[in-house]
Coordinates of C-alpha atoms in Angstrom, one line a residue:
Chain A
M1 CA 49.6 85.7 101.9
D2 CA 50.5 87.9 104.7
K3 CA 51.7 87.2 107.7
T4 CA 49.3 87.2 110.7
I5 CA 50.7 87.2 114.2
N6 CA 48.4 86.0 117.6
I7 CA 48.5 88.3 120.1
N8 CA 46.7 88.7 123.6
L9 CA 45.3 92.0 124.3
G10 CA 43.0 92.4 127.6
G11 CA 42.3 88.9 127.9
T12 CA 41.2 88.5 124.8
L13 CA 42.9 86.6 121.6
F14 CA 43.1 88.4 118.1
Q15 CA 44.8 87.8 114.7
I16 CA 46.5 91.0 113.6
D17 CA 48.5 91.3 110.3
E18 CA 52.0 92.0 110.4
D19 CA 51.4 95.7 109.3
A20 CA 49.0 96.4 111.7
F21 CA 50.9 94.9 114.1
R22 CA 53.7 97.2 113.9
I23 CA 51.4 100.0 114.4
L24 CA 49.6 98.9 117.3
H25 CA 52.8 97.7 118.8
D26 CA 54.3 101.2 118.4
Y27 CA 51.2 102.7 119.6
L28 CA 51.2 100.6 123.0
Q29 CA 54.5 101.5 123.3
A30 CA 53.6 105.1 123.4
I31 CA 51.0 104.6 125.8
N32 CA 53.7 102.4 128.0
S33 CA 56.1 105.2 127.8
R34 CA 53.1 107.6 129.0
F35 CA 51.8 106.1 131.8
G36 CA 54.4 103.2 132.9
Y37 CA 56.2 105.4 135.4
V38 CA 52.9 107.3 136.7
Q39 CA 51.7 106.4 140.0
G40 CA 49.0 103.7 139.1
G41 CA 49.8 104.0 135.5
H42 CA 49.8 99.9 134.9
E43 CA 46.3 100.2 135.6
T44 CA 45.6 102.8 133.3
I45 CA 47.5 100.8 130.7
E46 CA 45.5 97.7 131.1
D47 CA 42.3 99.8 130.9
I48 CA 43.2 101.1 127.5
E49 CA 44.1 97.6 126.3
S50 CA 40.8 96.5 127.7
R51 CA 39.1 99.2 125.8
I52 CA 41.1 98.4 122.5
A53 CA 40.3 94.9 122.7
E54 CA 36.4 95.8 123.2
I55 CA 36.9 98.5 120.1
F56 CA 38.3 95.7 117.7
Q57 CA 35.9 93.0 119.3
S58 CA 33.0 95.6 118.2
Q59 CA 34.5 95.9 114.8
K60 CA 35.1 92.3 114.2
G61 CA 33.5 90.3 116.6
L62 CA 36.1 87.8 117.4
A63 CA 36.7 86.4 114.0
G64 CA 38.7 88.0 111.0
V65 CA 42.1 89.7 110.9
I66 CA 42.7 93.3 112.3
T67 CA 44.2 95.2 109.7
R68 CA 45.7 98.6 109.7
A69 CA 42.3 100.3 109.0
N70 CA 41.1 98.8 112.0
I71 CA 43.9 100.0 114.1
E72 CA 43.6 103.5 113.0
A73 CA 40.1 103.5 113.4
M74 CA 40.9 102.3 117.2
I75 CA 43.5 105.0 117.4
S76 CA 41.0 107.9 116.1
I77 CA 38.8 106.7 118.6
I78 CA 40.9 106.7 121.7
G79 CA 43.6 109.3 120.5
K80 CA 47.1 109.5 120.7
P81 CA 48.7 109.6 124.2
E82 CA 50.0 113.2 123.4
D83 CA 46.3 114.2 122.8
F84 CA 45.2 112.8 126.1
D85 CA 46.4 116.1 128.3
H86 CA 43.4 117.7 127.9
G87 CA 42.0 116.2 130.6
D88 CA 44.9 115.7 133.0
P89 CA 47.7 118.1 133.9
D90 CA 49.7 115.4 135.9
T91 CA 50.7 113.5 133.1
A92 CA 51.9 116.1 131.2
A93 CA 55.3 116.8 130.3
P94 CA 57.1 113.8 132.6
V95 CA 60.0 114.4 134.0
Y96 CA 62.1 111.5 134.4
T97 CA 65.3 113.1 136.5
S98 CA 63.9 111.5 140.1
Q99 CA 63.7 108.2 138.4
K100 CA 65.6 105.8 140.5
R101 CA 68.1 103.7 139.3
R102 CA 68.7 99.8 139.3
M103 CA 71.1 97.7 137.5
H104 CA 69.8 95.3 135.1
R105 CA 71.1 92.8 132.8
N106 CA 70.2 95.0 129.2
P107 CA 68.3 92.8 126.7
D108 CA 68.9 95.0 123.7
D109 CA 72.9 95.4 124.0
F110 CA 74.3 92.2 125.2
I111 CA 77.3 89.6 123.8
I112 CA 77.1 87.1 126.5
S113 CA 74.2 87.7 128.7
G114 CA 73.7 91.6 128.5
V115 CA 75.8 92.3 131.9
C116 CA 78.3 94.9 130.2
G117 CA 75.3 96.5 128.4
G118 CA 73.5 96.9 131.5
I119 CA 76.3 98.4 133.5
G120 CA 76.9 100.5 131.0
A121 CA 73.3 102.0 130.7
Y122 CA 73.4 102.1 134.2
L123 CA 76.6 104.2 134.1
D124 CA 75.8 106.0 130.9
T125 CA 79.0 104.6 129.8
D126 CA 79.9 102.7 126.7
P127 CA 79.6 99.0 127.2
V128 CA 82.7 98.1 125.2
L129 CA 84.8 99.5 128.1
F130 CA 83.3 96.8 130.5
R131 CA 83.4 94.2 128.1
I132 CA 87.3 95.1 127.6
L133 CA 87.8 95.3 131.4
F134 CA 86.1 91.9 131.9
V135 CA 88.0 90.1 129.5
V136 CA 91.3 91.6 130.8
S137 CA 90.6 90.8 134.4
S138 CA 89.4 87.5 133.4
M139 CA 92.7 86.6 132.4
F140 CA 93.5 86.7 136.2
G141 CA 90.4 85.3 137.0
I142 CA 88.8 87.8 139.2
G143 CA 86.4 88.8 136.2
L144 CA 85.1 86.0 135.2
F145 CA 83.8 85.0 138.9
V146 CA 82.6 88.7 139.3
Y147 CA 81.2 88.4 135.5
V148 CA 79.2 85.2 136.5
V149 CA 78.1 86.2 139.8
L150 CA 76.7 89.3 138.2
W151 CA 74.9 87.3 135.7
I152 CA 73.4 85.3 138.3
V153 CA 72.5 88.3 140.7
L154 CA 71.3 91.0 138.3
P155 CA 67.2 90.5 136.5
V156 CA 67.0 91.1 132.8
A157 CA 65.4 94.2 132.1
R158 CA 62.3 93.1 130.5
T159 CA 59.4 95.5 131.0
D160 CA 59.9 98.7 129.6
S161 CA 59.7 100.0 133.5
Q162 CA 62.4 98.2 134.2
K163 CA 64.3 99.4 130.9
R164 CA 64.0 103.0 132.2
E165 CA 64.9 101.8 135.5
M166 CA 68.2 100.6 133.9
S167 CA 69.3 103.6 132.7
G168 CA 67.5 106.3 134.8
G169 CA 64.8 107.1 132.4
S170 CA 67.2 107.8 129.4
Y171 CA 66.6 104.1 128.0
H172 CA 65.4 104.7 124.6
S173 CA 63.0 101.9 124.1
A174 CA 64.3 99.2 121.5
I175 CA 60.8 99.1 119.8
N176 CA 61.3 102.1 118.0
Q177 CA 64.3 100.5 116.0
N178 CA 61.8 97.4 115.4
K179 CA 64.7 95.2 116.8
H180 CA 62.6 92.6 118.2
Y181 CA 59.0 92.5 118.6
D182 CA 57.4 89.2 119.7
N183 CA 54.0 88.0 121.6
A184 CA 55.8 88.7 124.8
Q185 CA 56.7 92.3 124.1
M186 CA 53.4 92.9 123.0
T187 CA 51.2 91.8 125.6
G188 CA 54.0 93.3 128.0
T189 CA 51.2 94.1 130.5
P190 CA 52.8 93.4 134.3
Q191 CA 50.5 90.4 135.1
Y192 CA 51.7 89.1 131.7
S193 CA 55.2 89.1 132.2
A194 CA 54.9 87.7 136.0
G195 CA 53.6 84.7 134.8
Y196 CA 56.2 84.2 131.8
K197 CA 59.0 84.6 134.5
S198 CA 57.4 81.8 137.2
S199 CA 56.0 79.6 135.0
S200 CA 59.0 78.7 132.9
R201 CA 61.9 80.4 135.1
I202 CA 64.3 77.2 135.4
G203 CA 63.6 76.5 131.6
N204 CA 64.5 79.8 131.0
A205 CA 67.7 79.6 132.9
I206 CA 69.1 76.5 130.9
N207 CA 67.9 77.6 127.6
E208 CA 69.9 81.2 128.5
I209 CA 73.2 79.2 129.4
F210 CA 73.2 77.6 125.9
M211 CA 72.4 80.3 124.4
A212 CA 75.5 82.3 126.4
I213 CA 77.7 79.0 125.4
G214 CA 76.8 79.3 122.0
R215 CA 77.3 83.1 122.0
V216 CA 81.0 82.5 123.4
F217 CA 81.6 79.7 121.1
Y218 CA 80.9 82.1 118.4
I219 CA 82.9 85.1 119.9
V220 CA 85.9 82.6 120.4
I221 CA 85.7 81.9 116.4
R222 CA 85.2 85.6 115.4
I223 CA 88.3 86.3 117.5
F224 CA 90.4 83.4 115.8
L225 CA 89.0 84.5 112.4
I226 CA 90.1 88.1 113.4
I227 CA 93.6 87.2 114.2
I228 CA 93.7 85.3 110.7
G229 CA 92.3 88.4 109.3
V230 CA 94.8 90.7 110.4
V231 CA 97.6 87.9 109.4
F232 CA 96.5 87.8 105.9
V233 CA 96.3 91.8 105.8
L234 CA 99.6 92.1 107.3
T235 CA 101.1 89.7 105.3
G236 CA 99.3 90.9 102.1
F237 CA 100.2 94.9 102.8
L238 CA 103.8 93.9 103.5
S239 CA 104.4 91.7 100.5
I240 CA 102.9 94.7 98.1
L241 CA 105.0 97.2 100.2
S242 CA 108.1 95.3 99.7
F243 CA 107.6 94.7 96.3
V244 CA 106.9 97.8 95.3
M245 CA 109.8 99.3 97.6
I246 CA 112.2 96.5 95.8
F247 CA 111.4 96.9 92.0
I248 CA 109.6 100.0 91.8
F249 CA 111.6 102.4 94.0
K250 CA 114.5 100.2 94.2
F251 CA 115.2 101.0 98.3
P252 CA 117.7 98.5 99.0
G253 CA 118.6 96.6 102.0
V254 CA 115.7 97.3 104.3
F255 CA 113.5 93.7 103.1
S256 CA 116.5 91.8 102.5
I257 CA 117.7 89.3 105.2
D258 CA 121.2 89.7 104.3
S259 CA 121.7 92.8 102.3
S260 CA 125.3 91.4 101.3
G261 CA 124.2 88.1 99.5
I262 CA 120.7 89.5 98.3
N263 CA 120.2 92.0 95.8
L264 CA 117.2 91.9 93.8
I265 CA 116.6 95.6 93.4
N266 CA 118.1 96.0 89.8
F267 CA 116.5 92.8 88.3
T268 CA 114.4 94.7 86.1
D269 CA 117.8 96.2 84.6
F270 CA 119.4 93.0 84.4
L271 CA 116.2 91.8 82.6
N272 CA 117.2 94.0 79.6
Y273 CA 120.4 91.6 79.3
I274 CA 118.4 88.4 79.4
V275 CA 115.7 89.0 77.2
N276 CA 114.5 91.0 74.8
P277 CA 114.2 94.4 75.7
A278 CA 110.9 95.0 74.1
S279 CA 109.5 92.4 76.2
V280 CA 110.6 93.9 79.5
P281 CA 107.6 96.2 80.4
W282 CA 105.3 93.0 79.6
I283 CA 107.1 90.9 82.2
T284 CA 107.2 93.7 84.4
I285 CA 103.2 94.3 84.1
L286 CA 102.4 90.9 83.8
A287 CA 104.9 89.7 87.1
S288 CA 103.2 92.9 89.0
I289 CA 99.9 91.6 88.1
A290 CA 101.1 88.1 89.0
F291 CA 102.4 89.0 92.4
I292 CA 100.0 91.8 93.5
L293 CA 96.6 90.4 92.5
P294 CA 96.9 87.4 95.2
M295 CA 98.1 89.7 97.9
L296 CA 94.9 92.1 97.2
A297 CA 92.8 89.0 97.4
L298 CA 94.7 87.8 100.7
I299 CA 93.9 91.8 101.7
Y300 CA 90.6 91.4 101.0
W301 CA 89.8 88.4 102.4
G302 CA 91.5 89.2 106.2
V303 CA 89.3 92.5 106.0
K304 CA 86.2 90.2 105.5
M305 CA 87.4 87.9 108.3
I306 CA 88.0 90.9 110.3
F307 CA 84.9 93.0 109.7
W308 CA 82.7 89.7 108.7
F309 CA 80.5 91.1 105.9
K310 CA 79.1 90.0 103.4
A311 CA 79.5 91.3 100.0
R312 CA 78.1 90.6 96.2
D313 CA 82.0 90.2 95.3
G314 CA 81.3 86.8 93.0
V315 CA 81.6 88.9 89.6
F316 CA 84.6 91.0 90.8
S317 CA 86.5 87.9 91.9
L318 CA 86.0 86.1 88.8
I319 CA 87.5 88.9 87.1
A320 CA 90.2 89.1 89.3
L321 CA 90.9 85.1 88.7
V322 CA 90.8 85.7 85.1
V323 CA 93.2 88.8 84.6
W324 CA 95.4 86.4 86.9
V325 CA 95.3 83.7 85.0
M326 CA 95.8 85.6 82.0
S327 CA 99.0 87.4 83.6
I328 CA 100.4 84.0 84.3
A329 CA 99.2 82.7 80.8
G330 CA 101.5 85.3 79.4
L331 CA 104.1 85.4 81.6
T332 CA 104.4 81.7 80.4
I333 CA 104.4 82.3 76.9
I334 CA 107.0 85.1 76.9
G335 CA 109.1 82.2 79.1
F336 CA 108.7 79.9 76.9
S337 CA 109.7 82.0 73.9
E338 CA 112.5 83.2 75.8
G339 CA 113.4 80.1 77.2
I340 CA 114.5 79.1 74.0
S341 CA 117.8 80.6 74.1
F342 CA 118.6 78.5 77.1
A343 CA 117.6 75.2 75.6
Q344 CA 121.1 73.7 75.6
T345 CA 123.9 74.3 77.8
A346 CA 127.6 73.9 77.1
K347 CA 130.8 73.4 78.6
T348 CA 134.5 73.9 77.4
S349 CA 137.6 73.7 79.4
A350 CA 141.4 74.6 78.4
E351 CA 144.2 73.4 81.0
T352 CA 147.7 74.9 81.5
L353 CA 150.7 72.8 82.8
L354 CA 152.9 74.7 85.1
P355 CA 156.6 74.0 84.0
N356 CA 157.6 73.1 87.3
S357 CA 155.4 72.2 90.4
P358 CA 156.6 74.8 93.1
D359 CA 156.7 73.9 96.7
T360 CA 155.1 76.8 97.3
L361 CA 152.4 78.4 95.1
Y362 CA 151.4 82.1 95.7
V363 CA 147.6 82.9 94.8
R364 CA 146.9 86.6 93.7
S365 CA 143.9 88.1 92.1
D366 CA 144.6 90.4 89.1
K367 CA 141.5 92.1 88.2
K368 CA 139.8 93.1 90.9
I369 CA 135.7 93.6 91.1
A370 CA 136.5 96.3 93.4
D371 CA 138.2 98.2 90.7
L372 CA 135.3 97.5 88.1
K373 CA 132.9 100.1 86.5
F374 CA 129.6 99.5 86.6
E375 CA 126.5 101.2 87.1
K376 CA 124.1 98.3 88.5
D377 CA 124.9 95.1 90.1
F378 CA 122.5 91.9 90.9
A379 CA 123.1 89.1 93.1
L380 CA 120.9 85.8 93.4
P381 CA 120.1 84.8 96.8
H382 CA 122.2 81.9 98.2
D383 CA 123.7 81.1 94.6
E384 CA 126.3 83.3 94.9
Y385 CA 126.2 84.4 91.5
S386 CA 126.4 88.0 91.3
V387 CA 126.5 90.2 87.8
Y388 CA 127.6 93.5 87.6
I389 CA 126.3 95.7 84.5
N390 CA 127.8 98.5 82.5
D391 CA 125.1 100.2 80.6
E392 CA 127.4 102.3 78.5
K393 CA 129.8 99.6 77.1
K394 CA 126.8 96.7 77.1
E395 CA 129.1 94.4 78.8
L396 CA 128.4 92.1 81.9
Y397 CA 131.0 91.3 84.6
M398 CA 130.2 88.3 86.8
R399 CA 132.1 86.9 89.3
S400 CA 134.3 83.6 89.0
Y401 CA 135.3 81.3 91.3
L402 CA 138.5 79.6 92.4
A403 CA 138.5 75.8 93.6
I404 CA 141.6 74.0 95.1
D405 CA 142.3 69.9 93.9
R406 CA 144.3 67.4 94.8
S407 CA 146.5 66.9 91.7
D408 CA 146.3 62.7 90.9
N409 CA 149.7 63.3 89.7
K410 CA 152.7 65.4 90.6
S411 CA 152.0 68.3 88.0
T412 CA 150.5 71.3 88.9
R413 CA 148.2 72.7 86.3
I414 CA 145.4 75.4 86.0
E415 CA 141.7 74.4 84.2
V416 CA 139.5 76.8 83.3
R417 CA 135.9 75.8 82.6
K418 CA 133.2 78.0 81.1
R419 CA 129.6 77.4 80.6
S420 CA 126.7 79.2 78.6
A421 CA 123.6 78.3 77.5
G422 CA 122.5 78.6 73.7
R423 CA 119.5 77.7 71.3
T424 CA 121.6 74.6 70.2
E425 CA 124.9 73.3 71.7
M426 CA 127.2 74.6 68.9
E427 CA 125.8 78.1 69.7
A428 CA 126.3 77.3 73.5
I429 CA 130.4 76.4 72.6
K430 CA 130.2 79.5 70.4
K431 CA 129.1 81.5 73.7
T432 CA 131.5 79.8 75.9
E433 CA 134.3 80.8 73.9
G434 CA 133.2 84.3 73.5
L435 CA 133.4 84.7 77.5
I436 CA 136.8 86.6 78.1
Y437 CA 138.7 85.4 81.1
N438 CA 142.4 86.0 82.1
Y439 CA 144.8 84.6 84.2
S440 CA 148.8 84.3 83.9
I441 CA 151.8 82.5 85.6
K442 CA 154.4 84.0 86.7
G443 CA 157.3 81.8 88.2
D444 CA 155.9 80.7 91.5
T445 CA 153.0 83.1 91.7
I446 CA 149.7 82.5 89.5
L447 CA 147.4 85.4 89.4
V448 CA 143.9 84.9 88.5
D449 CA 140.8 87.6 87.8
E450 CA 137.9 87.9 90.2
Y451 CA 135.5 88.0 87.1
F452 CA 135.0 87.5 83.7
T453 CA 133.5 89.3 80.8
S454 CA 130.7 88.6 78.8
P455 CA 131.3 90.4 75.5
S456 CA 129.8 94.0 74.5
G457 CA 126.1 93.8 73.4
R458 CA 125.8 90.1 73.9
K459 CA 122.9 88.6 76.4
W460 CA 123.4 87.0 79.3
S461 CA 123.1 83.1 78.5
A462 CA 123.5 81.7 82.3
D463 CA 127.3 82.0 81.7
N464 CA 129.8 80.8 84.2
V465 CA 133.4 80.1 84.9
G466 CA 135.3 78.2 87.1
I467 CA 139.0 78.1 87.8
N468 CA 140.5 74.8 89.2
L469 CA 143.7 74.8 90.4
Y470 CA 145.3 71.1 90.9
I471 CA 148.2 70.9 93.1
P472 CA 150.3 67.5 94.2
T473 CA 150.5 66.2 98.0
G474 CA 152.5 68.6 100.1
T475 CA 152.2 71.6 98.2
I476 CA 152.0 74.9 100.3
L477 CA 149.7 77.3 99.0
K478 CA 149.9 81.0 100.1
F479 CA 146.8 83.0 99.2
E480 CA 147.8 86.7 99.4
K481 CA 145.7 89.8 101.0
D482 CA 142.4 89.8 99.9
T483 CA 142.1 86.8 97.8
R484 CA 139.3 85.6 99.8
I485 CA 137.0 86.7 97.2
L486 CA 138.4 84.3 94.7
L487 CA 136.9 81.4 96.8
H488 CA 133.5 80.1 97.5
S489 CA 132.2 81.5 100.9
S490 CA 131.4 77.9 101.5
F491 CA 135.1 76.8 101.0
R492 CA 135.6 72.9 101.5
N493 CA 138.1 70.6 100.8
E494 CA 138.1 67.2 99.2
S495 CA 136.6 65.6 102.4
D496 CA 134.2 68.0 102.4
E497 CA 135.1 69.9 105.7
Y498 CA 134.3 73.5 105.6
L499 CA 137.6 75.5 106.0
E500 CA 135.9 78.8 106.4
S501 CA 136.6 78.7 110.2
S502 CA 140.4 78.9 109.6
W503 CA 140.7 81.3 107.2
E504 CA 141.9 84.1 109.1
S505 CA 143.8 82.0 112.0
V506 CA 146.5 80.6 109.4
D507 CA 146.7 83.7 107.2
G508 CA 146.0 82.3 104.1
L509 CA 148.8 79.2 104.5
W510 CA 147.2 76.2 103.3
V511 CA 148.8 73.1 102.7
M512 CA 147.6 69.9 100.0
T513 CA 147.4 66.7 101.9
D514 CA 146.0 63.6 100.9
D515 CA 142.7 64.0 102.4
G516 CA 142.4 67.6 100.9
L517 CA 143.8 70.9 101.6
E518 CA 144.1 71.8 105.2
P519 CA 145.3 74.6 107.0
A520 CA 149.3 74.9 107.5
H521 CA 150.7 76.8 110.5
E522 CA 154.1 78.4 110.3
N523 CA 155.9 75.5 112.1
S524 CA 154.5 72.7 110.2
V525 CA 155.4 74.3 107.2
K526 CA 159.4 74.9 108.4
H527 CA 159.2 71.0 109.6
K528 CA 158.7 70.1 105.9
Chain B
M1 CA 45.0 134.2 121.9
D2 CA 44.7 130.4 121.0
L3 CA 40.6 129.7 121.3
E4 CA 41.0 126.1 120.8
N5 CA 43.6 125.5 123.7
N6 CA 41.3 128.0 126.0
K7 CA 38.3 125.6 125.3
A8 CA 40.4 122.8 126.2
Q9 CA 41.7 124.2 129.3
M10 CA 38.3 125.2 130.5
R11 CA 37.0 121.3 129.8
K12 CA 40.3 120.3 131.7
G13 CA 39.1 122.1 134.7
I14 CA 35.6 120.7 134.7
L15 CA 36.2 116.9 133.5
E16 CA 36.8 115.5 136.7
Y17 CA 33.6 117.2 137.7
C18 CA 31.9 115.7 135.1
I19 CA 32.9 112.1 135.5
L20 CA 31.8 112.5 139.2
S21 CA 28.3 113.6 137.9
V22 CA 27.9 111.1 135.4
L23 CA 28.4 108.4 138.0
S24 CA 26.5 109.9 140.8
R25 CA 23.2 109.5 138.3
N26 CA 23.9 105.7 138.0
S27 CA 26.9 103.1 138.1
C28 CA 28.4 102.1 134.9
Y29 CA 31.4 101.0 132.4
A30 CA 34.0 103.4 130.9
S31 CA 32.4 103.2 127.9
D32 CA 29.0 104.6 129.0
I33 CA 30.9 107.0 130.8
I34 CA 32.8 108.1 127.5
K35 CA 29.8 108.0 125.5
E36 CA 27.9 110.3 127.6
L37 CA 31.0 112.6 127.9
K38 CA 31.4 112.4 123.9
E39 CA 27.7 113.5 123.4
A40 CA 28.4 116.5 125.9
E41 CA 31.4 117.4 123.6
V42 CA 33.5 117.4 126.8
I43 CA 36.2 114.9 125.5
V44 CA 37.7 114.5 122.4
V45 CA 39.5 111.4 122.8
E46 CA 38.7 108.6 125.0
G47 CA 42.1 108.2 126.3
T48 CA 41.7 111.2 127.7
L49 CA 39.4 109.2 130.4
Y50 CA 41.6 106.5 131.8
P51 CA 44.4 108.0 133.6
L52 CA 41.5 110.3 135.3
L53 CA 39.5 107.2 136.2
T54 CA 42.7 105.6 137.7
R55 CA 43.6 108.4 139.7
Q56 CA 40.2 109.5 141.1
K57 CA 39.9 105.6 142.4
N58 CA 43.6 105.8 143.8
A59 CA 42.1 109.1 145.6
G60 CA 39.1 106.9 146.8
L61 CA 36.6 109.0 145.3
L62 CA 35.3 106.0 143.3
S63 CA 35.4 102.3 143.2
Y64 CA 34.9 99.6 140.5
R65 CA 33.8 95.7 140.7
W66 CA 34.3 93.3 138.0
E67 CA 31.2 92.7 135.7
E68 CA 31.0 89.5 133.9
S69 CA 30.2 90.6 129.9
Q70 CA 28.3 88.6 127.1
Q71 CA 31.1 88.4 125.1
G72 CA 34.8 89.0 125.9
P73 CA 36.7 89.3 129.3
P74 CA 35.0 91.0 132.5
R75 CA 34.6 94.6 132.6
K76 CA 35.3 97.4 135.6
Y77 CA 31.6 98.9 136.6
Y78 CA 32.6 101.8 138.1
E79 CA 30.4 103.6 141.3
L80 CA 31.3 106.7 143.5
T81 CA 32.2 106.1 147.1
D82 CA 31.0 108.1 150.1
E83 CA 33.8 110.2 150.0
G84 CA 33.2 110.6 146.0
R85 CA 29.9 111.7 147.2
K86 CA 30.7 114.0 149.5
Y87 CA 33.5 115.4 147.2
L88 CA 30.8 115.7 144.5
V89 CA 28.8 117.7 146.8
D90 CA 31.3 120.2 147.2
L91 CA 32.5 120.5 143.6
D92 CA 28.8 121.4 143.0
K93 CA 29.1 124.2 145.3
S94 CA 32.2 125.5 143.8
W95 CA 30.5 125.0 140.4
Q96 CA 27.6 127.2 141.5
E97 CA 29.7 129.8 142.7
L98 CA 31.8 129.8 139.6
V99 CA 28.9 130.2 137.5
E100 CA 27.3 133.0 139.3
S101 CA 30.9 134.8 139.4
V102 CA 30.9 134.5 135.8
N103 CA 27.5 136.0 135.4
L104 CA 28.2 138.6 137.8
I105 CA 31.0 139.8 135.3
R106 CA 28.9 139.2 132.5
T107 CA 26.0 140.9 133.3
R108 CA 27.3 143.9 135.0

């Protein structure tokens, strides 16, 4: 059954169905806007309303619901406002220009109480301007005060004539937009509004304040959500941008925090040496999906939070989730199948004893990274693990590090420790033996390479080479020029003191003490 | 020329005169005035009448009192004021003159 509405028309109550109500409403609105501003016009409106009531009564008695047909019959009797002209030249073609303006609160355009909407209508300006003005000036306290005063002082433009006054006649009634029609508006004759106002004024004020608090609360939450939304969108957007820039366009430096330490741009090239090259495109695609999809979701959520809309995105989200899970599953499968090659790690080491333990030992680097021929390099962040790729020779070069330890006997010796991973321990050991690392001892000078080489055509298998130099207490160690690269950047002694700060000041001169390596100053060396 | 428009213009001119004439015979409700004007085909839609009644009342030509009705709320019962009667006499005279003028032109 259709909804029926009770209306009070010319002092008589009628039941009217919703459809008919809308037509009647528009009709009365048209009459209102025809006569509302003419002198004595309210009386005319009342007369016409009484007549409408009379016609309805003659049609229905007092029982029954008024339908569309009733309304149409009534309108054909009374006529449309534009047909009234035939008798009255004065009401034809009304001109509003001389309409006086009075500021009201706008009930059809409000955020909190319609103050800004009213000012906007009064000045024919976008109310948003005043809203921003009030928010900004509220930060200094004035705006809030002015706003509250205006809220109290300005009346709400309830009737049509007030709405017309609010904007000097140019106001377009909200009724045409079917924005809100209720009984109060329906029977919006002057005497009705007057009664409505006086009877429940205090109740209205309290109600209005609560509504306003609710709206303020809502606005605060909206602003909060908008901020989160913006953060989401920015995060997602920048993540995708940096992902694309680094891995697809290989745009170096910009997005890395420390361009010397982090070099991920050639990761995809390096992948060719880690896994079966056939699976590299798959890994690239799957990893892109696995990373970009959540970022897109983040952007979408952000946009949703900012613009606050509802969308039928359930199926879409589900598909996206399934695709994402599948990409992760695919990566996992590839990871497992390729990971087998890294199942076991093995370490081998070889020691060389120096024939005599010199008082002063010189350290020099032999083969330098600076002289390397390579196309691409790759570095893991934080881990100080750098790989240099020579695609032509299919060789990998990796940095090796020198560590200085105290010899527990009087001997001076060098130990080279190699580490590799493989399917089995045997394979891993074999792989360590394949790693090429050279050093040589010439009198009291040792020459070490800055890198080691993985044989041509072999895959990378988490290879590592470390050189340990053991020297007895009292031995002076002189690092020649440009040998800093041989040592870890976090260069420490036995008692775990960080020695970096002294490197420059001692000019590469160190001495082994019972507490480990310490910076040696010229005079202390002479003293010994 | 638009005949309908011309007829409407003519009716417009005499409408106020007709209302006062109806009320000169006896006081009545708005719906009674409408009934008579409609029968004489002076008005087409009822809505035309109401603004005129309001204006004539405001001009002091007629007045109304509320009359209880058997069904529904009280209704307005219109009657001519003294000023209205004087005004009607003037209008009667001008109408007579108008008719004579037109006849003079038509029969010449």
